[in-house]
Tab-separated table of C-alpha atoms in Angstrom:
chain	number	residue	atom	x	y	z
A	1	MET	CA	128.367	93.235	84.637
A	2	THR	CA	124.759	91.153	85.430
A	3	ALA	CA	124.012	89.043	87.783
A	4	SER	CA	124.281	85.870	86.439
A	5	ASP	CA	127.828	86.616	86.252
A	6	ASN	CA	129.041	85.834	89.848
A	7	ARG	CA	126.317	82.893	90.743
A	8	ILE	CA	127.723	80.145	93.323
A	9	ASP	CA	126.324	76.537	93.363
A	10	GLU	CA	122.961	76.483	94.622
A	11	GLY	CA	123.793	73.667	97.638
A	12	SER	CA	125.572	76.359	98.914
A	13	LEU	CA	123.474	79.064	99.852
A	14	PRO	CA	121.949	80.072	103.009
A	15	TYR	CA	118.697	78.610	103.243
A	16	TYR	CA	115.593	80.529	102.248
A	17	GLU	CA	112.397	79.618	100.863
A	18	ALA	CA	110.721	81.623	98.233
A	19	VAL	CA	107.082	82.264	98.676
A	20	GLY	CA	106.327	84.112	95.207
A	21	ASP	CA	108.594	86.148	92.413
A	22	GLU	CA	110.724	87.599	95.389
A	23	CYS	CA	113.728	86.031	93.646
A	24	ALA	CA	113.352	87.410	90.709
A	25	VAL	CA	112.537	90.857	91.490
A	26	PHE	CA	115.380	90.968	93.696
A	27	GLU	CA	117.533	90.107	90.672
A	28	SER	CA	115.852	92.207	88.203
A	29	ALA	CA	116.115	94.895	90.766
A	30	TYR	CA	119.918	94.398	90.928
A	31	ASN	CA	120.420	94.322	87.078
A	32	LEU	CA	118.415	97.462	86.103
A	33	LYS	CA	120.680	99.208	89.645
A	34	LEU	CA	117.806	99.853	91.114
A	35	PRO	CA	117.089	100.304	95.288
A	36	LEU	CA	114.974	97.960	96.928
A	37	LEU	CA	112.668	98.504	99.968
A	38	LEU	CA	111.891	95.344	102.048
A	39	LYS	CA	109.379	95.671	104.622
A	40	GLY	CA	107.828	93.479	106.955
A	41	PRO	CA	107.122	92.461	110.763
A	42	THR	CA	110.542	91.620	113.033
A	43	GLY	CA	111.269	87.643	112.043
A	44	CYS	CA	109.950	87.555	108.787
A	45	GLY	CA	112.975	86.787	106.932
A	46	LYS	CA	113.827	89.951	105.412
A	47	THR	CA	118.063	89.396	106.612
A	48	ARG	CA	117.831	85.882	106.024
A	49	PHE	CA	116.302	87.081	101.849
A	50	VAL	CA	118.977	89.560	101.291
A	51	ASN	CA	121.587	86.830	102.663
A	52	HIS	CA	120.786	84.449	100.250
A	53	MET	CA	120.403	86.835	97.605
A	54	ALA	CA	123.442	88.015	98.243
A	55	ALA	CA	125.314	84.573	97.982
A	56	LYS	CA	122.727	83.941	95.241
A	57	LEU	CA	124.506	86.672	93.143
A	58	GLY	CA	127.964	86.338	94.412
A	59	LEU	CA	127.860	89.726	95.886
A	60	PRO	CA	129.409	91.334	98.857
A	61	LEU	CA	127.064	92.514	101.566
A	62	TYR	CA	127.793	94.784	103.643
A	63	THR	CA	125.436	94.781	106.777
A	64	VAL	CA	124.192	98.342	108.924
A	65	ALA	CA	121.952	97.898	112.043
A	66	CYS	CA	120.300	101.274	111.714
A	67	HIS	CA	119.662	103.444	115.069
A	68	ASP	CA	119.194	106.376	116.244
A	69	ASP	CA	122.823	107.270	116.962
A	70	LEU	CA	123.883	106.465	113.532
A	71	ALA	CA	125.768	109.003	111.435
A	72	ALA	CA	126.046	109.709	107.982
A	73	SER	CA	129.389	109.262	108.156
A	74	ASP	CA	128.835	105.962	109.119
A	75	LEU	CA	127.474	105.076	106.439
A	76	THR	CA	129.680	106.743	103.657
A	77	GLY	CA	133.051	107.215	105.553
A	78	ARG	CA	135.235	109.624	106.993
A	79	TYR	CA	138.484	110.870	107.593
A	80	LEU	CA	140.493	108.956	110.021
A	81	LEU	CA	144.157	109.470	111.362
A	82	LYS	CA	146.204	106.540	110.608
A	83	GLY	CA	150.031	106.370	110.970
A	84	GLY	CA	150.366	110.077	111.617
A	85	GLU	CA	148.282	110.833	107.967
A	86	THR	CA	144.713	111.590	107.343
A	87	VAL	CA	143.090	108.811	105.362
A	88	TRP	CA	139.782	108.727	104.037
A	89	VAL	CA	137.883	105.191	104.954
A	90	ASP	CA	135.291	104.519	103.032
A	91	GLY	CA	131.798	103.254	105.078
A	92	PRO	CA	129.868	100.564	104.059
A	93	LEU	CA	127.635	102.037	102.225
A	94	THR	CA	130.354	103.708	99.444
A	95	ARG	CA	132.312	100.083	99.908
A	96	ALA	CA	129.017	98.913	98.055
A	97	VAL	CA	129.008	101.091	95.655
A	98	ARG	CA	132.405	101.194	94.568
A	99	GLU	CA	132.693	96.665	94.748
A	100	GLY	CA	128.717	96.606	93.042
A	101	GLY	CA	127.648	94.911	96.425
A	102	ILE	CA	124.676	94.936	98.049
A	103	CYS	CA	124.490	97.436	101.594
A	104	TYR	CA	121.734	96.354	103.800
A	105	LEU	CA	120.226	98.989	106.145
A	106	ASP	CA	118.524	96.690	108.641
A	107	GLU	CA	115.716	98.694	110.673
A	108	VAL	CA	116.303	101.786	108.295
A	109	VAL	CA	113.035	103.437	109.681
A	110	GLU	CA	115.262	103.713	113.272
A	111	ALA	CA	117.697	106.119	111.444
A	112	ARG	CA	117.290	109.749	111.798
A	113	LYS	CA	116.284	111.810	108.600
A	114	ASP	CA	119.450	113.424	108.342
A	115	VAL	CA	121.093	109.950	107.588
A	116	THR	CA	118.590	109.039	105.299
A	117	VAL	CA	118.872	112.249	103.447
A	118	VAL	CA	122.012	110.528	102.130
A	119	LEU	CA	120.223	107.720	100.718
């Protein structure tokens, strides 16, 4: 499936003003199944850009606010007790992979090394 298969009307997209070819780069990275690292100062529009691109490509977006208490299982998932049974519950990273969505790790530099190693 290519990014163009799920596109939505441009008028209903979250607002984002492109300043270069970042939209084409993002779309190419998605189509080639490549990870993408967005780097910039706080407030420069990284989150808005990811929200815009997820909507533009018609993809589910899973945003994780990274911090030093975040565990790898918070991303991948874990076994939980539900109704007397032990069941696996996917984390946002696993859901994004299964569904072909985007997992945006906001402030990933704040995560511990044992968390980033699962990436």
